[in-house]
Steps between C-alpha positions, in 0.01 A plus 500: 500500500446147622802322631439232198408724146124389443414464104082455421434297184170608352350308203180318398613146627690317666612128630292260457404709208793383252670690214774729370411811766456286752822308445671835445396608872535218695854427386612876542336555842693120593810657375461847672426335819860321513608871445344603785161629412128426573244444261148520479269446207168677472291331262104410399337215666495323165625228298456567108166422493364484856534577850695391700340301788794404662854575511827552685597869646867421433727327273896456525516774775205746291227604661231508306177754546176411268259774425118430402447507116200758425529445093735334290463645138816313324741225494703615846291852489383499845333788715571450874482823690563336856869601347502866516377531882770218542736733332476760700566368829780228377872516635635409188819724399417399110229370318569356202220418286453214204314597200363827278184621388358359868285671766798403772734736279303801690657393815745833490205711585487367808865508619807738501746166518689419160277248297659262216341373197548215309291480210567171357478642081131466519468572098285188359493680201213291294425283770193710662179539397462818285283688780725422773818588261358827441437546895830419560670787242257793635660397847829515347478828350289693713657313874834321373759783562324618865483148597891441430582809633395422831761191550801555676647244200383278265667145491394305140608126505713569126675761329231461234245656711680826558428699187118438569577620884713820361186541256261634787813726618653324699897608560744219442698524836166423659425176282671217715572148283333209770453169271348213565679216644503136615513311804832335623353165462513574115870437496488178589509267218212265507465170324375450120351203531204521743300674228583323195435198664189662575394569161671240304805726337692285337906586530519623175235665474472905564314620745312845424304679844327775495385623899205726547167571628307374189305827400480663142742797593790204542493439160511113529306469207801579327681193653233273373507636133884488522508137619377305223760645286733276747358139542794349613536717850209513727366821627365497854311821639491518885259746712181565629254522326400883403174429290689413187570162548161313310643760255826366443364117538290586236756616278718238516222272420405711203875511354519092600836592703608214662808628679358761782439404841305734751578434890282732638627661818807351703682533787802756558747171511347317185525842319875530593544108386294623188751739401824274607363202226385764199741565272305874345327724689245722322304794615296627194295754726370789371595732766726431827678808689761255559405099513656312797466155332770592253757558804386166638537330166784606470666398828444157448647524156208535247586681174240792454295651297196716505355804353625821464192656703550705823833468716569138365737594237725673815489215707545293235847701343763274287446262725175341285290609191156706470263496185275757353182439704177398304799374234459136458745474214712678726420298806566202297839608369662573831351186653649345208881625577484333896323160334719465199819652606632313859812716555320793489200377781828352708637839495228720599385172785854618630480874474122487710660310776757781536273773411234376792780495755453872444167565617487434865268672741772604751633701201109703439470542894874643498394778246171589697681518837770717360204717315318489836768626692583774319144599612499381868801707550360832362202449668 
Protein backbone atom coordinates (compact mmCIF):
# COMPACT_ATOMS: atom_id res chain seq x y z
CA UNK A 1 0.00 0.00 0.00
CA UNK A 2 1.21 3.50 -0.73
CA UNK A 3 2.59 5.42 2.17
CA UNK A 4 -0.44 8.08 1.48
CA UNK A 5 -4.00 5.80 0.74
CA UNK A 6 -4.64 6.73 -3.06
CA UNK A 7 -8.61 7.05 -3.86
CA UNK A 8 -9.48 7.30 -8.04
CA UNK A 9 -12.65 9.30 -8.74
CA UNK A 10 -14.19 8.07 -11.96
CA UNK A 11 -17.19 9.91 -13.49
CA UNK A 12 -18.27 11.58 -16.76
CA UNK A 13 -16.97 15.17 -15.83
CA UNK A 14 -15.27 17.09 -14.05
CA UNK A 15 -13.95 20.85 -13.15
CA UNK A 16 -14.41 23.15 -15.33
CA UNK A 17 -17.36 21.02 -16.13
CA UNK A 18 -19.77 22.34 -13.22
CA UNK A 19 -22.61 20.53 -11.38
CA UNK A 20 -23.86 18.38 -8.51
CA UNK A 21 -21.22 15.23 -9.28
CA UNK A 22 -18.71 17.33 -9.88
CA UNK A 23 -19.19 19.41 -6.75
CA UNK A 24 -19.72 16.14 -4.87
CA UNK A 25 -16.02 15.02 -5.92
CA UNK A 26 -14.06 17.84 -5.74
CA UNK A 27 -15.14 18.74 -2.23
CA UNK A 28 -14.70 15.04 -0.93
CA UNK A 29 -11.31 14.41 -2.60
CA UNK A 30 -10.34 18.30 -0.88
CA UNK A 31 -11.53 16.89 2.32
CA UNK A 32 -9.83 13.40 2.07
CA UNK A 33 -6.64 14.99 1.19
CA UNK A 34 -6.45 16.96 4.70
CA UNK A 35 -6.98 13.32 5.96
CA UNK A 36 -4.16 12.20 4.41
CA UNK A 37 -5.10 10.75 1.10
CA UNK A 38 -4.45 11.30 -2.66
CA UNK A 39 -6.88 11.74 -5.21
CA UNK A 40 -7.15 11.37 -8.71
CA UNK A 41 -10.13 11.80 -10.99
CA UNK A 42 -10.48 9.87 -14.21
CA UNK A 43 -12.89 11.46 -16.34
CA UNK A 44 -13.97 12.17 -20.31
CA UNK A 45 -12.34 14.93 -22.11
CA UNK A 46 -15.68 16.70 -22.19
CA UNK A 47 -17.68 19.49 -21.04
CA UNK A 48 -21.61 18.80 -21.37
CA UNK A 49 -21.73 19.42 -24.75
CA UNK A 50 -18.21 19.50 -26.18
CA UNK A 51 -14.70 18.75 -25.87
CA UNK A 52 -12.66 19.93 -24.01
CA UNK A 53 -9.81 21.82 -25.75
CA UNK A 54 -8.13 22.93 -22.90
CA UNK A 55 -7.96 22.35 -19.33
CA UNK A 56 -6.05 21.99 -16.06
CA UNK A 57 -4.58 18.35 -14.94
CA UNK A 58 -5.17 19.32 -11.31
CA UNK A 59 -7.41 21.17 -9.08
CA UNK A 60 -7.08 21.79 -5.15
CA UNK A 61 -4.33 19.06 -4.91
CA UNK A 62 -6.47 16.47 -7.70
CA UNK A 63 -4.92 15.29 -10.40
CA UNK A 64 -6.91 15.08 -13.05
CA UNK A 65 -6.51 12.38 -16.16
CA UNK A 66 -8.89 13.12 -19.39
CA UNK A 67 -9.68 10.27 -21.65
CA UNK A 68 -10.74 10.78 -25.49
CA UNK A 69 -14.59 10.69 -25.94
CA UNK A 70 -15.39 7.97 -28.80
CA UNK A 71 -19.46 8.54 -28.45
CA UNK A 72 -21.51 10.32 -26.16
CA UNK A 73 -25.14 8.86 -26.39
CA UNK A 74 -26.83 10.89 -23.29
CA UNK A 75 -26.85 13.76 -21.02
CA UNK A 76 -23.36 12.69 -19.00
CA UNK A 77 -23.51 9.08 -20.91
CA UNK A 78 -20.08 9.03 -22.14
CA UNK A 79 -17.97 6.06 -23.71
CA UNK A 80 -14.21 6.59 -23.09
CA UNK A 81 -12.32 3.35 -23.14
CA UNK A 82 -8.74 5.01 -22.66
CA UNK A 83 -10.21 4.19 -18.90
CA UNK A 84 -10.06 0.53 -18.71
CA UNK A 85 -6.26 0.15 -19.98
CA UNK A 86 -5.78 3.10 -17.44
CA UNK A 87 -7.43 0.89 -14.94
CA UNK A 88 -5.44 -1.72 -15.08
CA UNK A 89 -2.13 -0.38 -14.55
CA UNK A 90 -3.30 2.48 -11.87
CA UNK A 91 -1.88 2.50 -8.17
CA UNK A 92 -4.97 3.48 -6.81
CA UNK A 93 -5.94 1.40 -3.49
CA UNK A 94 -9.84 2.38 -4.30
CA UNK A 95 -11.71 3.55 -7.04
CA UNK A 96 -14.68 5.03 -6.36
CA UNK A 97 -16.87 5.71 -9.16
CA UNK A 98 -19.83 8.55 -9.71
CA UNK A 99 -22.86 7.49 -11.47
CA UNK A 100 -25.11 4.17 -12.64
CA UNK A 101 -26.30 2.81 -15.71
CA UNK A 102 -22.64 4.14 -17.27
CA UNK A 103 -20.03 2.32 -19.38
CA UNK A 104 -17.25 3.43 -16.50
CA UNK A 105 -19.42 1.19 -14.01
CA UNK A 106 -17.56 -1.92 -15.87
CA UNK A 107 -14.38 -0.78 -14.40
CA UNK A 108 -14.44 -3.98 -11.79
CA UNK A 109 -13.65 -6.23 -14.66
CA UNK A 110 -10.56 -4.93 -14.91
CA UNK A 111 -9.31 -4.82 -11.28
CA UNK A 112 -9.25 -7.05 -8.09
CA UNK A 113 -9.01 -3.60 -5.80
CA UNK A 114 -12.38 -2.69 -3.89
CA UNK A 115 -14.44 -0.28 -6.21
CA UNK A 116 -17.25 2.18 -4.69
CA UNK A 117 -20.31 3.39 -6.28
CA UNK A 118 -22.20 6.26 -5.90
CA UNK A 119 -25.14 6.36 -7.95
CA UNK A 120 -26.56 9.68 -7.41
CA UNK A 121 -30.76 8.27 -7.48
CA UNK A 122 -30.63 8.42 -11.19
CA UNK A 123 -34.65 7.70 -11.40
CA UNK A 124 -36.11 10.71 -13.67
CA UNK A 125 -39.10 8.92 -13.60
CA UNK A 126 -41.21 10.87 -16.53
CA UNK A 127 -38.51 12.99 -17.44
CA UNK A 128 -36.96 10.74 -20.43
CA UNK A 129 -38.05 10.19 -23.60
CA UNK A 130 -40.20 7.01 -23.78
CA UNK A 131 -37.45 5.01 -25.91
CA UNK A 132 -34.68 5.90 -23.75
CA UNK A 133 -37.02 5.18 -20.49
CA UNK A 134 -37.64 1.85 -21.73
CA UNK A 135 -33.69 1.35 -22.41
CA UNK A 136 -33.03 2.32 -19.17
CA UNK A 137 -35.58 -0.46 -17.28
CA UNK A 138 -34.28 -3.51 -19.59
CA UNK A 139 -30.78 -2.41 -18.11
CA UNK A 140 -32.25 -2.39 -14.78
CA UNK A 141 -33.76 -5.68 -14.82
CA UNK A 142 -31.68 -7.71 -16.86
CA UNK A 143 -27.90 -5.78 -15.46
CA UNK A 144 -29.11 -3.83 -12.19
CA UNK A 145 -28.44 -6.52 -9.48
CA UNK A 146 -24.83 -7.80 -11.24
CA UNK A 147 -23.86 -4.29 -11.60
CA UNK A 148 -24.48 -3.51 -7.71
CA UNK A 149 -23.14 -6.55 -6.77
CA UNK A 150 -19.85 -5.84 -7.92
CA UNK A 151 -19.30 -2.62 -5.47
CA UNK A 152 -17.49 -3.03 -2.47
CA UNK A 153 -20.45 -0.40 -1.07
CA UNK A 154 -22.83 1.77 -2.31
CA UNK A 155 -22.88 5.40 -0.81
CA UNK A 156 -26.50 7.30 -1.90
CA UNK A 157 -26.42 11.10 -1.00
CA UNK A 158 -30.12 10.52 1.23
CA UNK A 159 -31.80 8.00 3.13
CA UNK A 160 -34.51 8.26 0.47
CA UNK A 161 -32.45 6.58 -2.04
CA UNK A 162 -31.84 3.41 -0.08
CA UNK A 163 -34.98 1.38 -0.65
CA UNK A 164 -34.37 1.81 -4.51
CA UNK A 165 -30.51 0.65 -3.75
CA UNK A 166 -31.87 -2.44 -1.44
CA UNK A 167 -34.37 -3.00 -4.52
CA UNK A 168 -31.54 -4.46 -6.89
CA UNK A 169 -30.30 -6.56 -3.67
CA UNK A 170 -28.28 -4.73 -2.27
CA UNK A 171 -27.62 -5.63 1.74
CA UNK A 172 -28.14 -2.69 4.05
CA UNK A 173 -24.75 -2.85 5.98
CA UNK A 174 -23.22 -2.25 2.58
CA UNK A 175 -25.41 0.96 1.70
CA UNK A 176 -23.23 3.87 3.24
CA UNK A 177 -25.37 7.42 3.82
CA UNK A 178 -22.71 10.24 1.96
CA UNK A 179 -25.00 13.53 1.37
CA UNK A 180 -24.37 16.32 -0.30
CA UNK A 181 -22.89 19.25 1.33
CA UNK A 182 -21.75 22.88 1.16
CA UNK A 183 -18.70 24.76 1.13
CA UNK A 184 -17.40 26.57 4.34
CA UNK A 185 -17.80 29.85 2.72
CA UNK A 186 -21.65 29.13 2.95
CA UNK A 187 -21.63 29.94 6.62
CA UNK A 188 -20.73 33.14 6.33
CA UNK A 189 -23.55 35.47 6.36
CA UNK A 190 -23.53 37.69 3.36
CA UNK A 191 -25.29 40.97 2.88
CA UNK A 192 -29.11 41.42 1.68
CA UNK A 193 -28.83 44.31 0.04
CA UNK A 194 -26.45 43.95 -2.95
CA UNK A 195 -29.21 42.11 -4.81
CA UNK A 196 -32.24 43.93 -4.01
CA UNK A 197 -30.61 46.91 -4.84
CA UNK A 198 -29.92 45.14 -7.88
CA UNK A 199 -33.33 44.40 -8.84
CA UNK A 200 -35.26 47.09 -7.23
CA UNK A 201 -36.83 44.99 -4.04
CA UNK A 202 -38.42 47.24 -2.20
CA UNK A 203 -38.05 46.57 1.89
CA UNK A 204 -41.30 45.36 2.20
CA UNK A 205 -41.60 43.58 -0.36
CA UNK A 206 -40.97 39.52 -0.46
CA UNK A 207 -38.56 38.23 -2.30
CA UNK A 208 -39.36 34.69 -3.99
CA UNK A 209 -35.97 32.80 -5.92
CA UNK A 210 -36.05 29.97 -7.52
CA UNK A 211 -32.08 28.68 -8.67
CA UNK A 212 -31.67 26.27 -11.51
CA UNK A 213 -30.45 25.39 -14.83
CA UNK A 214 -33.60 26.57 -16.76
CA UNK A 215 -34.64 23.20 -18.54
CA UNK A 216 -38.22 21.57 -18.59
CA UNK A 217 -37.25 18.72 -16.04
CA UNK A 218 -36.77 21.82 -13.30
CA UNK A 219 -40.17 22.43 -13.33
CA UNK A 220 -39.87 26.31 -13.42
CA UNK A 221 -42.84 26.53 -15.32
CA UNK A 222 -44.52 25.89 -12.24
CA UNK A 223 -42.95 29.04 -10.61
CA UNK A 224 -44.26 31.19 -13.37
CA UNK A 225 -47.94 29.83 -13.16
CA UNK A 226 -47.64 30.14 -9.34
CA UNK A 227 -46.45 33.77 -9.46
CA UNK A 228 -49.24 35.66 -10.73
CA UNK A 229 -51.33 34.34 -8.03
CA UNK A 230 -48.81 36.69 -5.86
CA UNK A 231 -48.42 40.23 -7.46
CA UNK A 232 -47.23 41.88 -4.61
CA UNK A 233 -43.72 39.72 -4.22
CA UNK A 234 -41.51 39.44 -7.15
CA UNK A 235 -40.27 36.17 -8.36
CA UNK A 236 -36.76 36.13 -9.77
CA UNK A 237 -35.41 32.83 -11.53
CA UNK A 238 -31.55 32.63 -11.68
CA UNK A 239 -29.48 30.05 -14.01
CA UNK A 240 -28.26 29.24 -17.19
CA UNK A 241 -30.04 28.91 -19.60
CA UNK A 242 -31.03 25.03 -20.40
CA UNK A 243 -33.20 25.59 -23.65
CA UNK A 244 -36.29 26.55 -21.74
CA UNK A 245 -35.79 29.97 -21.22
CA UNK A 246 -37.75 31.67 -24.66
CA UNK A 247 -40.18 29.15 -23.06
CA UNK A 248 -40.68 30.65 -19.86
CA UNK A 249 -40.33 34.41 -21.41
CA UNK A 250 -43.00 33.45 -23.42
CA UNK A 251 -45.17 32.42 -20.76
CA UNK A 252 -44.98 35.14 -18.72
CA UNK A 253 -45.82 37.29 -21.59
CA UNK A 254 -48.81 35.14 -22.38
CA UNK A 255 -50.21 35.22 -18.60
CA UNK A 256 -49.19 39.30 -18.63
CA UNK A 257 -47.11 38.54 -15.27
CA UNK A 258 -45.46 41.45 -14.36
CA UNK A 259 -43.61 40.31 -11.25
CA UNK A 260 -40.82 37.64 -12.59
CA UNK A 261 -37.43 38.55 -13.32
CA UNK A 262 -34.96 36.11 -15.19
CA UNK A 263 -31.04 36.80 -14.52
CA UNK A 264 -29.71 34.37 -16.61
CA UNK A 265 -26.50 32.82 -15.32
CA UNK A 266 -24.41 34.45 -12.36
CA UNK A 267 -21.51 34.21 -10.59
CA UNK A 268 -20.88 31.81 -7.46
CA UNK A 269 -20.72 35.21 -5.15
CA UNK A 270 -23.89 36.96 -6.71
CA UNK A 271 -25.71 33.57 -6.26
CA UNK A 272 -24.70 33.45 -2.52
CA UNK A 273 -25.84 37.39 -2.25
CA UNK A 274 -28.99 36.07 -4.19
CA UNK A 275 -29.94 33.80 -1.55
CA UNK A 276 -28.80 36.22 1.55
CA UNK A 277 -31.57 39.13 0.09
CA UNK A 278 -34.60 36.45 -0.87
CA UNK A 279 -36.84 35.93 1.61
CA UNK A 280 -38.43 32.09 -0.12
CA UNK A 281 -36.57 29.77 -1.78
CA UNK A 282 -38.40 27.43 -4.18
CA UNK A 283 -37.30 24.40 -6.01
CA UNK A 284 -40.39 23.03 -7.94
CA UNK A 285 -38.17 20.39 -9.89
CA UNK A 286 -39.49 17.45 -11.03
CA UNK A 287 -36.81 15.17 -10.01
CA UNK A 288 -33.51 15.96 -7.86
CA UNK A 289 -31.58 12.97 -5.96
CA UNK A 290 -30.95 15.54 -3.48
CA UNK A 291 -30.83 19.50 -4.63
CA UNK A 292 -27.82 21.45 -3.22
CA UNK A 293 -29.51 24.88 -3.70
CA UNK A 294 -31.93 24.10 -0.91
CA UNK A 295 -28.84 23.64 1.63
CA UNK A 296 -27.48 26.92 0.30
CA UNK A 297 -30.81 28.64 0.65
CA UNK A 298 -31.06 27.72 3.54
CA UNK A 299 -27.75 28.81 5.09
CA UNK A 300 -28.27 32.21 4.37
CA UNK A 301 -31.69 32.05 5.91
CA UNK A 302 -34.26 31.57 3.06
CA UNK A 303 -37.51 29.81 4.07
CA UNK A 304 -38.02 26.76 1.62
CA UNK A 305 -40.09 25.16 -0.31
CA UNK A 306 -40.10 22.86 -3.25
CA UNK A 307 -41.60 19.75 -4.52
CA UNK A 308 -41.95 16.60 -3.10
CA UNK A 309 -39.97 14.90 -6.14
CA UNK A 310 -36.74 12.86 -5.59
CA UNK A 311 -34.52 13.34 -2.33
CA UNK A 312 -35.85 16.99 -1.80
CA UNK A 313 -38.43 16.18 0.67
CA UNK A 314 -35.25 14.55 2.95
CA UNK A 315 -33.18 17.39 2.66
CA UNK A 316 -35.82 19.48 3.06
CA UNK A 317 -37.33 17.65 6.65
CA UNK A 318 -39.41 20.04 9.20
CA UNK A 319 -37.16 22.39 8.50
CA UNK A 320 -39.37 23.82 5.22
CA UNK A 321 -42.50 22.64 3.24
CA UNK A 322 -42.86 20.41 -0.10
CA UNK A 323 -46.05 20.34 -2.41
CA UNK A 324 -47.57 17.67 -4.50
CA UNK A 325 -45.59 18.11 -7.74
CA UNK A 326 -47.61 18.98 -10.99
CA UNK A 327 -50.21 20.38 -8.01
CA UNK A 328 -50.64 24.00 -8.59
CA UNK A 329 -53.45 24.40 -6.11
CA UNK A 330 -51.15 22.71 -3.94
CA UNK A 331 -48.10 24.69 -4.89
CA UNK A 332 -50.12 27.69 -4.34
CA UNK A 333 -51.37 26.79 -0.88
CA UNK A 334 -48.02 26.13 0.70
CA UNK A 335 -46.52 29.19 -0.97
CA UNK A 336 -49.41 30.82 0.51
CA UNK A 337 -48.57 29.76 4.35
CA UNK A 338 -44.62 31.41 4.04
CA UNK A 339 -46.30 34.72 2.14
CA UNK A 340 -49.27 35.18 4.36
CA UNK A 341 -48.15 33.82 7.61
CA UNK A 342 -44.53 35.75 8.76
CA UNK A 343 -43.93 33.74 11.97
CA UNK A 344 -44.08 30.72 10.33
CA UNK A 345 -41.32 31.80 7.22
CA UNK A 346 -39.18 33.44 10.38
CA UNK A 347 -39.21 30.12 11.92
CA UNK A 348 -38.27 27.78 9.29
CA UNK A 349 -35.44 30.99 7.92
CA UNK A 350 -34.07 29.98 11.50
CA UNK A 351 -34.35 26.24 11.49
CA UNK A 352 -32.31 26.18 7.66
CA UNK A 353 -29.52 28.15 9.12
CA UNK A 354 -29.12 25.47 11.82
CA UNK A 355 -30.06 22.63 9.70
CA UNK A 356 -27.19 23.73 6.93
CA UNK A 357 -24.58 23.92 9.68
CA UNK A 358 -25.15 20.18 9.40
CA UNK A 359 -24.05 19.36 6.09
CA UNK A 360 -20.40 20.01 5.85
CA UNK A 361 -18.04 18.17 3.58
CA UNK A 362 -15.48 17.26 6.30
CA UNK A 363 -18.45 15.33 7.78
CA UNK A 364 -19.13 13.11 3.99
CA UNK A 365 -15.20 12.66 3.64
CA UNK A 366 -15.15 11.42 7.44
CA UNK A 367 -17.71 8.60 6.56
CA UNK A 368 -15.80 7.54 3.29
CA UNK A 369 -12.40 7.44 5.04
CA UNK A 370 -13.75 5.41 7.87
CA UNK A 371 -15.66 3.10 5.06
CA UNK A 372 -12.34 3.12 3.17
CA UNK A 373 -10.37 1.98 5.87
CA UNK A 374 -12.16 -0.71 6.86
CA UNK A 375 -11.12 -1.87 3.34
CA UNK A 376 -7.43 -0.69 3.20
CA UNK A 377 -6.88 -2.61 6.31
CA UNK A 378 -8.29 -6.00 5.10
CA UNK A 379 -6.66 -5.63 2.07
Amino acid sequence: MNKKPKICFVTSFFYPTLGGVETHIQNTAKELIKLGYTCEAYVSNMDRDKRIKHAPNEIDKIKIKRFRSWIKFSFSGIFFPGLFKAITTSNADIFHVHGYRHPFNFIFWFTKKPVFITPHWPVYKGQRKKWAQLIVDALDKFMGKYIFKQFSKTCVVTELESPWVESFNVKKQNIVLTPNCIPDFYFKKYSPQTFRKKYKIKKDELAIISVSRLHPSKGIDQFVKTAKHFPKAKFIIIGKDGGFQEHLQQLIKKLNIKNIIITGEVSEQEKIKAYAGADIFCSPSHYEAFCISILEAMSQGCAVLTSNAGGMPWVVGEEGLTFQDYNLDDFKNQLSKLINNKQLRKKFQQQGIEKAKKFKWKNTAKVLDKEYKKLLHKK
